[in-house]
Every structure is written in structure tokens, then in C-alpha cells.
Amino acid sequence: QLQLVESGGGLVQPGGSLRLSCAASGFTLDYYTIGWFRQAPGKEREGVSCISRSGSTDYADSVKGRFSVSRDNAKNTVYLQMKSLKAEDTAIYYCAAARVPTLVTVTTCHYNRMDYWGKGTLVTVSS
């Protein structure tokens, strides 16, 4: 069964850091583009970052310089390191995989192009 599982969410104070993980089972992440998305209450789902099979990355303007995406193919896991967190980063964070391995920009890494989704992990930034 193909599955993506996010972990690492939680409550953190403004300015703090979290590292989210996206672990795959039933398939090899190495062959896929991986996107991170988030959805805050009352808002639409938005793209946060994208990493292609070759390792090219892109980020939404709102998180550039604060978030970093990486992949560990040996562990079949993709990470999203989040620093200098702000209250507006509060959302459910989802990872997704696209069979097209060459998507690079957040624009092309659109949620409509994703084939597999995790169930999400909640990140709350609050004092």
C-alpha cells in the first residue's frame, strides 16, 4: 500500500524551529517530486516548497530564507526544516508526491499535480 506519513508537528513559540518529516512506504520517494503544502483554518491550501528528483528546490516567498527542504533517499524520507517560525505559519502541513520527477518551482509543483498525499501534521506557532 502506497503511503506518506508526516510527523514532527507541534506547538512552538514564535522564532522557534521545527523539522517535519515525510516518510514513504510502499514506494520509493527517490523517483518522485515531493511537495510540501499547508492549509490554515479558513484558507486555501498553498504550496510551501518543492524538491525534484534531482534535488532542485523552490520555496514560496513567504518562507524563503526560513524553510529548507531536503531528501534522504536511504531513509526514503523528505524533511522540511522550519526556522524563525511566525504565527502565520500555523497550519496543517502536508507532503505529497508527484510521479513527474522534474517539477521544480512551487508554481509547477501544484497540488493538482500531486498523486499521493499524507494526512498532514499540525504546526501551531504561538506564545
GROMACS .gro file of C-alpha atoms in nm:
model
  127
    1GLN     CA    1   0.000   0.000   0.000
    2LEU     CA    2   0.140   0.337  -0.103
    3GLN     CA    3   0.153   0.571   0.191
    4LEU     CA    4   0.304   0.900   0.302
    5VAL     CA    5   0.321   0.984   0.671
    6GLU     CA    6   0.412   1.326   0.805
    7SER     CA    7   0.550   1.378   1.155
    8GLY     CA    8   0.725   1.642   1.360
    9GLY     CA    9   0.449   1.894   1.402
   10GLY     CA   10   0.361   2.051   1.734
   11LEU     CA   11   0.339   2.369   1.933
   12VAL     CA   12   0.631   2.609   1.910
   13GLN     CA   13   0.688   2.967   2.016
   14PRO     CA   14   0.741   3.243   1.761
   15GLY     CA   15   1.102   3.241   1.649
   16GLY     CA   16   1.135   2.871   1.717
   17SER     CA   17   1.215   2.580   1.488
   18LEU     CA   18   1.063   2.250   1.385
   19ARG     CA   19   1.163   1.978   1.146
   20LEU     CA   20   0.888   1.794   0.966
   21SER     CA   21   0.942   1.451   0.818
   22CYS     CA   22   0.762   1.283   0.531
   23ALA     CA   23   0.820   0.909   0.525
   24ALA     CA   24   0.708   0.688   0.240
   25SER     CA   25   0.609   0.325   0.243
   26GLY     CA   26   0.517   0.106  -0.050
   27PHE     CA   27   0.714   0.312  -0.299
   28THR     CA   28   1.049   0.482  -0.339
   29LEU     CA   29   1.047   0.859  -0.295
   30ASP     CA   30   1.363   0.890  -0.499
   31TYR     CA   31   1.165   0.872  -0.822
   32TYR     CA   32   0.917   1.144  -0.733
   33THR     CA   33   0.890   1.518  -0.696
   34ILE     CA   34   0.793   1.596  -0.340
   35GLY     CA   35   0.588   1.897  -0.246
   36TRP     CA   36   0.509   2.044   0.094
   37PHE     CA   37   0.179   2.223   0.133
   38ARG     CA   38  -0.006   2.384   0.418
   39GLN     CA   39  -0.359   2.483   0.496
   40ALA     CA   40  -0.455   2.726   0.768
   41PRO     CA   41  -0.810   2.745   0.906
   42GLY     CA   42  -1.038   2.921   0.662
   43LYS     CA   43  -0.770   2.945   0.396
   44GLU     CA   44  -0.690   2.759   0.078
   45ARG     CA   45  -0.414   2.502   0.060
   46GLU     CA   46  -0.091   2.665  -0.053
   47GLY     CA   47   0.240   2.535  -0.179
   48VAL     CA   48   0.531   2.581   0.060
   49SER     CA   49   0.821   2.408  -0.108
   50CYS     CA   50   0.912   2.165  -0.380
   51ILE     CA   51   1.206   1.931  -0.435
   52SER     CA   52   1.259   1.749  -0.761
   53ARG     CA   53   1.418   1.410  -0.806
   54SER     CA   54   1.749   1.578  -0.887
   55GLY     CA   55   1.734   1.779  -0.567
   56SER     CA   56   1.638   2.116  -0.713
   57THR     CA   57   1.431   2.313  -0.465
   58ASP     CA   58   1.197   2.607  -0.456
   59TYR     CA   59   1.004   2.788  -0.186
   60ALA     CA   60   0.707   3.015  -0.151
   61ASP     CA   61   0.810   3.375  -0.099
   62SER     CA   62   0.656   3.371   0.248
   63VAL     CA   63   0.901   3.106   0.370
   64LYS     CA   64   1.216   3.176   0.166
   65GLY     CA   65   1.521   3.206   0.387
   66ARG     CA   66   1.341   3.035   0.677
   67PHE     CA   67   1.243   2.691   0.544
   68SER     CA   68   1.468   2.432   0.388
   69VAL     CA   69   1.365   2.108   0.219
   70SER     CA   70   1.590   1.806   0.179
   71ARG     CA   71   1.562   1.440   0.099
   72ASP     CA   72   1.733   1.134   0.242
   73ASN     CA   73   1.682   0.863  -0.015
   74ALA     CA   74   1.842   0.599   0.204
   75LYS     CA   75   1.569   0.659   0.461
   76ASN     CA   76   1.300   0.714   0.198
   77THR     CA   77   1.217   1.039   0.376
   78VAL     CA   78   1.190   1.406   0.291
   79TYR     CA   79   1.238   1.677   0.552
   80LEU     CA   80   1.116   2.032   0.591
   81GLN     CA   81   1.331   2.231   0.830
   82MET     CA   82   1.146   2.536   0.954
   83LYS     CA   83   1.319   2.820   1.139
   84SER     CA   84   1.218   3.163   1.266
   85LEU     CA   85   0.859   3.047   1.278
   86LYS     CA   86   0.583   3.303   1.283
   87ALA     CA   87   0.222   3.289   1.395
   88GLU     CA   88   0.115   3.298   1.031
   89ASP     CA   89   0.297   2.968   0.972
   90THR     CA   90   0.032   2.795   1.181
   91ALA     CA   91  -0.137   2.536   0.962
   92ILE     CA   92  -0.170   2.169   0.884
   93TYR     CA   93   0.133   2.072   0.678
   94TYR     CA   94   0.105   1.804   0.413
   95CYS     CA   95   0.362   1.631   0.199
   96ALA     CA   96   0.272   1.495  -0.141
   97ALA     CA   97   0.445   1.304  -0.419
   98ALA     CA   98   0.414   1.355  -0.792
   99ARG     CA   99   0.507   1.083  -1.042
  100VAL     CA  100   0.657   1.355  -1.262
  101PRO     CA  101   1.010   1.372  -1.116
  102THR     CA  102   1.116   1.701  -1.269
  103LEU     CA  103   0.881   1.954  -1.115
  104VAL     CA  104   1.090   2.225  -0.956
  105THR     CA  105   0.915   2.552  -0.888
  106VAL     CA  106   0.640   2.595  -0.632
  107THR     CA  107   0.422   2.711  -0.919
  108THR     CA  108   0.467   2.392  -1.123
  109CYS     CA  109   0.462   2.180  -0.807
  110HIS     CA  110   0.090   2.250  -0.779
  111TYR     CA  111  -0.130   2.038  -0.559
  112ASN     CA  112  -0.331   1.935  -0.866
  113ARG     CA  113  -0.021   1.759  -0.998
  114MET     CA  114   0.038   1.552  -0.687
  115ASP     CA  115  -0.051   1.182  -0.695
  116TYR     CA  116  -0.010   1.075  -0.333
  117TRP     CA  117  -0.081   1.265  -0.014
  118GLY     CA  118  -0.011   1.226   0.353
  119LYS     CA  119  -0.273   1.305   0.616
  120GLY     CA  120  -0.090   1.606   0.749
  121THR     CA  121   0.071   1.723   1.069
  122LEU     CA  122  -0.037   2.027   1.268
  123VAL     CA  123   0.206   2.310   1.332
  124THR     CA  124   0.098   2.572   1.582
  125VAL     CA  125   0.313   2.879   1.638
  126SER     CA  126   0.201   3.061   1.948
  127SER     CA  127   0.334   3.210   2.267
   0.00000   0.00000   0.00000
